[in-house]
PDB file of C-alpha atoms and ligand atoms in Angstrom:
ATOM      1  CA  UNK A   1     -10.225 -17.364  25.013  1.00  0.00           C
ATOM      2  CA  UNK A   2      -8.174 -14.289  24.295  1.00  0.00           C
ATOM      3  CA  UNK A   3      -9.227 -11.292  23.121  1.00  0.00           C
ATOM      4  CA  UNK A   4      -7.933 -10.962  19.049  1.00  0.00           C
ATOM      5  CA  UNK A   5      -8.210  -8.003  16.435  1.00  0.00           C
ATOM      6  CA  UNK A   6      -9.503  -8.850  13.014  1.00  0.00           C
ATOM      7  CA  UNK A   7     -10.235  -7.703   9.748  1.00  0.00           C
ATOM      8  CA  UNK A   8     -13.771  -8.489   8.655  1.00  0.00           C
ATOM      9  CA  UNK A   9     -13.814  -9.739   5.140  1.00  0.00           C
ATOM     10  CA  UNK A  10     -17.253 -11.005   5.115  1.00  0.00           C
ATOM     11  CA  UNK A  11     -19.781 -11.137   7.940  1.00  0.00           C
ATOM     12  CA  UNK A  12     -21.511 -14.414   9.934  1.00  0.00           C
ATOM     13  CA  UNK A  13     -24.727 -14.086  11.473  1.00  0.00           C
ATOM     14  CA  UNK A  14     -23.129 -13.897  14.760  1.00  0.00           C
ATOM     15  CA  UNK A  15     -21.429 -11.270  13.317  1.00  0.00           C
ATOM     16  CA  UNK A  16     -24.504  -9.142  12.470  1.00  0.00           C
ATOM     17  CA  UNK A  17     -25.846  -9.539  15.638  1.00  0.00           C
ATOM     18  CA  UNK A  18     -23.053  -8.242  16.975  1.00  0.00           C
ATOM     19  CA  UNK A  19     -22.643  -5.348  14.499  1.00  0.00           C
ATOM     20  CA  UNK A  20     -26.045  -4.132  14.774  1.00  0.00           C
ATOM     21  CA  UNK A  21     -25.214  -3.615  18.847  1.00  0.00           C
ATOM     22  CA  UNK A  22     -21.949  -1.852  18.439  1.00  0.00           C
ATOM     23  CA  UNK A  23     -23.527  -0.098  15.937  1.00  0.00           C
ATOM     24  CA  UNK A  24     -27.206   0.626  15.565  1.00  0.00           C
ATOM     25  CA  UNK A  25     -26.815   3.396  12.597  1.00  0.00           C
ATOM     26  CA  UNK A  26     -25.625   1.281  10.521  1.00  0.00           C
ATOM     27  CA  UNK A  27     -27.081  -1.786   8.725  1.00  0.00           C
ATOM     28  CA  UNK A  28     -24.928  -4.279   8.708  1.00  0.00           C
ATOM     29  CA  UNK A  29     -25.586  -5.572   5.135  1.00  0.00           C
ATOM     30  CA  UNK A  30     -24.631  -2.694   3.921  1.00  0.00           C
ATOM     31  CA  UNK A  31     -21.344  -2.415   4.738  1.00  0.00           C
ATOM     32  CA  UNK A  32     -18.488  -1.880   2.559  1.00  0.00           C
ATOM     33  CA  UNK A  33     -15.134  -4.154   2.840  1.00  0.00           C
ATOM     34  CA  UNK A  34     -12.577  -4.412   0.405  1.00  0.00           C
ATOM     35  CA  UNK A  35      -9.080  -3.169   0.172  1.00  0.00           C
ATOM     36  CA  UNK A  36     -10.226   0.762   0.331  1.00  0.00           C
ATOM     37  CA  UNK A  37     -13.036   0.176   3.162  1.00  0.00           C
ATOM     38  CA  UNK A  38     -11.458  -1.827   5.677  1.00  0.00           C
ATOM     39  CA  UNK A  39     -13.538  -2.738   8.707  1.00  0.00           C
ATOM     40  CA  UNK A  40     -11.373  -3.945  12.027  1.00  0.00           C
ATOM     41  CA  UNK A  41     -12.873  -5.621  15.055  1.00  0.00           C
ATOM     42  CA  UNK A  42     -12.235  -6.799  18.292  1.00  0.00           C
ATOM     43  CA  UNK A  43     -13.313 -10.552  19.512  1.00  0.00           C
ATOM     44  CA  UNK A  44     -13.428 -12.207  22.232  1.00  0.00           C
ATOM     45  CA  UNK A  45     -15.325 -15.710  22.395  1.00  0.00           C
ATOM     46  CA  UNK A  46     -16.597 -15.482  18.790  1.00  0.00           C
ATOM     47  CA  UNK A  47     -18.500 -12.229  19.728  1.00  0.00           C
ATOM     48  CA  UNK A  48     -17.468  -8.750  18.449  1.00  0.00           C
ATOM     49  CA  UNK A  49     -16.651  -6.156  21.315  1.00  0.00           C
ATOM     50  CA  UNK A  50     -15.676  -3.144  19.581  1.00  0.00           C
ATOM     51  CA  UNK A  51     -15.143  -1.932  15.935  1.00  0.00           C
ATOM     52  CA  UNK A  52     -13.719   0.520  13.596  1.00  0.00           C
ATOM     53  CA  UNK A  53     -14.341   1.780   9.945  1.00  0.00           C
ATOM     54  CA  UNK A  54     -10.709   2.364   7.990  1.00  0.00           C
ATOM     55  CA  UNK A  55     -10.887   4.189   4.502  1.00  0.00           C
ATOM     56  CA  UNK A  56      -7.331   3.608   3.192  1.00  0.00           C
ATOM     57  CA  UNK A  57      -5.694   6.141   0.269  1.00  0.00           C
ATOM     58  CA  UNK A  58      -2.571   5.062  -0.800  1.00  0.00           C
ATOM     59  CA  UNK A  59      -0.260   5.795   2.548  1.00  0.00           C
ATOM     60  CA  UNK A  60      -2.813   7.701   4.170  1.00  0.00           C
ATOM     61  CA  UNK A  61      -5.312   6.471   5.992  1.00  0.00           C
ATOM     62  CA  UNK A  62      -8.718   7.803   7.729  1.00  0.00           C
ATOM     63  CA  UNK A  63     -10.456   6.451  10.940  1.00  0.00           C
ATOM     64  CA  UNK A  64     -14.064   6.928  11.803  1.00  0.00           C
ATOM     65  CA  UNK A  65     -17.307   5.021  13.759  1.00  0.00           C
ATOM     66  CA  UNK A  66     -14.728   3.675  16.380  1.00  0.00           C
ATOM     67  CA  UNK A  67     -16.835   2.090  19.258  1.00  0.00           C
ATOM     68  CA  UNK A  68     -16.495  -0.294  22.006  1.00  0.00           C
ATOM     69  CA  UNK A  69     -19.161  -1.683  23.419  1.00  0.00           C
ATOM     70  CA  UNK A  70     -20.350   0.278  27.126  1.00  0.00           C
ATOM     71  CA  UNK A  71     -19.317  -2.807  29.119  1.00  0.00           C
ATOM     72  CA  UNK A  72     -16.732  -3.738  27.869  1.00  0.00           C
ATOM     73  CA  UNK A  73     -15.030  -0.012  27.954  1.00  0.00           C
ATOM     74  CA  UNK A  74     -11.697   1.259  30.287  1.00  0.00           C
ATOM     75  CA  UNK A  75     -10.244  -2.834  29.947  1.00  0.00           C
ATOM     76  CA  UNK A  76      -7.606  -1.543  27.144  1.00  0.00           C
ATOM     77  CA  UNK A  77      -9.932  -2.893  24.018  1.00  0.00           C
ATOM     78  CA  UNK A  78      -9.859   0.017  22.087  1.00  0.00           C
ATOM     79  CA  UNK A  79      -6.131   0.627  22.573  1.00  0.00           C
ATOM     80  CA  UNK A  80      -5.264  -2.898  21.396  1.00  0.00           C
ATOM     81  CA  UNK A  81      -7.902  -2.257  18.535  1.00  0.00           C
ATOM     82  CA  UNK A  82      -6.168   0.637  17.210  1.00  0.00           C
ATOM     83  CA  UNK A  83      -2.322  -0.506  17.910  1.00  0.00           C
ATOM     84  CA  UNK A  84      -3.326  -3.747  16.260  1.00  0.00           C
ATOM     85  CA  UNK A  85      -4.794  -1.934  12.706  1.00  0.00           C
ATOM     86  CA  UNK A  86      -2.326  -0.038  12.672  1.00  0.00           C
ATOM     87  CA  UNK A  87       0.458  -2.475  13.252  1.00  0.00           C
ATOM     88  CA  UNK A  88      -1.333  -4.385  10.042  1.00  0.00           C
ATOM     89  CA  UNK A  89      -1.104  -1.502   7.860  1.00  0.00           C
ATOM     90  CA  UNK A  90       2.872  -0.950   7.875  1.00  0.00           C
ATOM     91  CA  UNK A  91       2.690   1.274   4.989  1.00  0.00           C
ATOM     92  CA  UNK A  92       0.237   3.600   6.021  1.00  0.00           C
ATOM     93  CA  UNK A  93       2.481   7.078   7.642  1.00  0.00           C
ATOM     94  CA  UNK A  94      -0.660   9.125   8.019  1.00  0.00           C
ATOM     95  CA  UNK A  95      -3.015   8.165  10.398  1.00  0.00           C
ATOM     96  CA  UNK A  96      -6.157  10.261  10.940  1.00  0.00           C
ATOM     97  CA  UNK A  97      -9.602  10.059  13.063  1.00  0.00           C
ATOM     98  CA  UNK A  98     -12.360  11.731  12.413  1.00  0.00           C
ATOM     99  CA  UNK A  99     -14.783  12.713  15.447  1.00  0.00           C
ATOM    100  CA  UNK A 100     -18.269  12.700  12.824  1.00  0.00           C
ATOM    101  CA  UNK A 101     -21.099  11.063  15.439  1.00  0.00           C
ATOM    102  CA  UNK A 102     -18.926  10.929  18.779  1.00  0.00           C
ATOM    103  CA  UNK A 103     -21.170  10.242  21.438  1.00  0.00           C
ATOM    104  CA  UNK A 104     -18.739  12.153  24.158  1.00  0.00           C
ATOM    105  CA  UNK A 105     -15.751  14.256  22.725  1.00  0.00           C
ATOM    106  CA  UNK A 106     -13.694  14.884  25.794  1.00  0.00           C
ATOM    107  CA  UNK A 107     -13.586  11.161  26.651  1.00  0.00           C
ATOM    108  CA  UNK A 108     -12.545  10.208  22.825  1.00  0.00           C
ATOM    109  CA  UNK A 109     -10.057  12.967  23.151  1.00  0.00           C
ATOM    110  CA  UNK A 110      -9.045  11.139  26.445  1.00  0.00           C
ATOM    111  CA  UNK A 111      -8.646   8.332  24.365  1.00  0.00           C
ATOM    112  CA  UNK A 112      -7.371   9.639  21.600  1.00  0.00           C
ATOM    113  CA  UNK A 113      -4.448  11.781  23.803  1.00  0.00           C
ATOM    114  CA  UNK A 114      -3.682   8.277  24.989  1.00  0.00           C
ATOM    115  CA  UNK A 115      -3.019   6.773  21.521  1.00  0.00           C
ATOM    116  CA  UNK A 116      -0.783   9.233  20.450  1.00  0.00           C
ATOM    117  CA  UNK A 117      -3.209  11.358  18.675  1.00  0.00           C
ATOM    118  CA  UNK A 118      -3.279  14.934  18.325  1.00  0.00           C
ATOM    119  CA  UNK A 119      -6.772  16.912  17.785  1.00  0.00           C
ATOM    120  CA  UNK A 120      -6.893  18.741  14.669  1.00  0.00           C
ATOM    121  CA  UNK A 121     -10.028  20.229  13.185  1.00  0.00           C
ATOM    122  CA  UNK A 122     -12.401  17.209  12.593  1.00  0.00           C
ATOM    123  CA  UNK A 123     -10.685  15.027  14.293  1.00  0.00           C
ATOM    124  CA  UNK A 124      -6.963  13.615  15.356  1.00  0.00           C
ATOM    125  CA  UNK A 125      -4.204  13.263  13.707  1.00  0.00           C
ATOM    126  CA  UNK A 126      -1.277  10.760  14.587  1.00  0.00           C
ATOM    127  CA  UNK A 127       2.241  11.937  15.965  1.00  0.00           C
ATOM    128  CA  UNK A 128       5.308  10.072  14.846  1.00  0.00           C
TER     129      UNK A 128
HETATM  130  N1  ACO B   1     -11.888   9.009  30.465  1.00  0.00           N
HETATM  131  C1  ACO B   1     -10.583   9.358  30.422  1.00  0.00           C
HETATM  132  N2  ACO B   1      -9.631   8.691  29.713  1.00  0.00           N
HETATM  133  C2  ACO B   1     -10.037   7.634  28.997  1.00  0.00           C
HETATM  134  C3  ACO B   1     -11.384   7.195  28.986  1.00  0.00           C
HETATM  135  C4  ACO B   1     -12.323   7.930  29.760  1.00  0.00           C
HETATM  136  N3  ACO B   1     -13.625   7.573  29.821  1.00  0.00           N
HETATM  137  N4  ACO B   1     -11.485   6.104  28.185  1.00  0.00           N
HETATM  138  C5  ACO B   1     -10.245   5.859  27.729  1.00  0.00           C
HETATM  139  N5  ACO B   1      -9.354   6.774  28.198  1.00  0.00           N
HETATM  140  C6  ACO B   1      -7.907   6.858  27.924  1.00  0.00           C
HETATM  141  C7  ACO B   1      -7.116   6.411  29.158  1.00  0.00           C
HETATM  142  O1  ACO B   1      -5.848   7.039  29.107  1.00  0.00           O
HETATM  143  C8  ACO B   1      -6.995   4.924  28.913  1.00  0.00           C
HETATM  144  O2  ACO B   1      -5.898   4.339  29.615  1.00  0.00           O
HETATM  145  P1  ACO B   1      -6.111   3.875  31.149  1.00  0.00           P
HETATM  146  O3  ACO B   1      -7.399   3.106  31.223  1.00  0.00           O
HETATM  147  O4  ACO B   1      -4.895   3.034  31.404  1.00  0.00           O
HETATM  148  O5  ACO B   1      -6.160   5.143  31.938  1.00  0.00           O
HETATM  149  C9  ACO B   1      -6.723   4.889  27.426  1.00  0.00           C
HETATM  150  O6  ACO B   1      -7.570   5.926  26.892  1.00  0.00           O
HETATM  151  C10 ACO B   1      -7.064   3.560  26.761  1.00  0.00           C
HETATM  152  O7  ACO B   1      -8.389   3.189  27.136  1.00  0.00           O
HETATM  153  P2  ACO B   1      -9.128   1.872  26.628  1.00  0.00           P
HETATM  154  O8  ACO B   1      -9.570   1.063  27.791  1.00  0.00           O
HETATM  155  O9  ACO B   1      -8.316   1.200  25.590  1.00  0.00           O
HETATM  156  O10 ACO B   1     -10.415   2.548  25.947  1.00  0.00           O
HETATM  157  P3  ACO B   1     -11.818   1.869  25.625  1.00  0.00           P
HETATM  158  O11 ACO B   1     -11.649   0.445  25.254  1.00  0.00           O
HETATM  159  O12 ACO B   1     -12.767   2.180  26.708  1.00  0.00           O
HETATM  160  O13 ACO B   1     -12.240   2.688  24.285  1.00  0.00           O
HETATM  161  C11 ACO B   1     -13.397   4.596  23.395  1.00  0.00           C
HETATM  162  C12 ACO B   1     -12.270   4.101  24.305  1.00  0.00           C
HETATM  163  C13 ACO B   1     -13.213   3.992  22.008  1.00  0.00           C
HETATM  164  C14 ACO B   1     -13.299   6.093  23.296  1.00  0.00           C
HETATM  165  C15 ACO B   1     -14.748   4.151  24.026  1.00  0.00           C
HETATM  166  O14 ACO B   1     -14.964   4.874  25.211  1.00  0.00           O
HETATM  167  C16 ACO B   1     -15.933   4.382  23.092  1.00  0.00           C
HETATM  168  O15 ACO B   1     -16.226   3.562  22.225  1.00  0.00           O
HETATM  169  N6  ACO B   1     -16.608   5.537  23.258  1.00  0.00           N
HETATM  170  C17 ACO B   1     -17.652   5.930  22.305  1.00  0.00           C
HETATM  171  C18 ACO B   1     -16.973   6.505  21.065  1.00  0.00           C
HETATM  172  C19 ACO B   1     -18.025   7.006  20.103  1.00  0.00           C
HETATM  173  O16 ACO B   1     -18.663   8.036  20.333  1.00  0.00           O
HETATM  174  N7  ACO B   1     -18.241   6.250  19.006  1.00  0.00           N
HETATM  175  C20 ACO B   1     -19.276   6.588  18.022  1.00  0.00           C
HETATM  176  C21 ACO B   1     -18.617   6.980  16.707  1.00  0.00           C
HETATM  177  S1  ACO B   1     -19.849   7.152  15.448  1.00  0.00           S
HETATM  178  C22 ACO B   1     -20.320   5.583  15.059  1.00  0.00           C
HETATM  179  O17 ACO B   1     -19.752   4.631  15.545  1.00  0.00           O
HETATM  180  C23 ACO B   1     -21.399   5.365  14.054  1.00  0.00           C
HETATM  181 MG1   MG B   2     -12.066  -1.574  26.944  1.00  0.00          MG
END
């Protein structure tokens, strides 16, 4: 089975379980998800690999708690996460992560370098 971004709208069990590995701060249940507090995953066989948080305002929108799960990183899962959110929010121009609880910040800026990001204070900001 391939490996598919998508937009949690509600959450299964498997879902939880998942969640709860990528990540262990938060409680699942207690997520937020509607149209401001968007929450963007990546599957593969039913089970989530890697997610993101995306607070949207108007055309700009903020990134934060981007992870991908340790064994499944350096395969290309978090550049196809981030392409793929951002290729469903056409009308978003301003694109911004935040770096609040990264676990390494030179390999997120790695990343982040990679994606067309550029560090600001806080965080990246996208390049056109
Ligand atoms: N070193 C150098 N460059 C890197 C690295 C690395 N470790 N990882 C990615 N890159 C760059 C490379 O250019 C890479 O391209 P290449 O493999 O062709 O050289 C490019 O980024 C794309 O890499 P991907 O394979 O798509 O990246 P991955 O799927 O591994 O995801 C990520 C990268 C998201 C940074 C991952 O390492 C991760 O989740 N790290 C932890 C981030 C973190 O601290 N999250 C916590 C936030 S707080 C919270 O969640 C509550
Ligand atoms: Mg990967």
């Amino acid at each position: 089975m391939k490996l598919t971004i998508v937009r949690l709208r509600r959450l299964s069990e498997q879902d939880i379980l998942d969640l709860t590995k990528i990540w262990p701060e938060y409680s699942p249940k207690t997520l937020t998800m509607d149209d401001a507090h968007r929450i963007y995953a990546a599957k593969f066989n039913n089970r989530l690999l890697a997610a993101v948080k995306m607070t949207l305002r108007g055309a700009q929108a903020e990134l934060d708690s981007l992870r991908v799960r340790e064994a499944t990183r350096r395969r290309g899962v978090g550049r196809y996460l981030l392409e793929e959110l951002i290729r469903d929010n056409p009308g978003v121009n301003d694109w911004r992560m935040v770096d609040t609880g990264v676990e390494d910040r030179s390999v997120m800026a790695a990343f982040m370098q990679a994606s067309g990001f550029r560090a600001q204070t806080g965080g990246w900001q996208k390049q056109d």
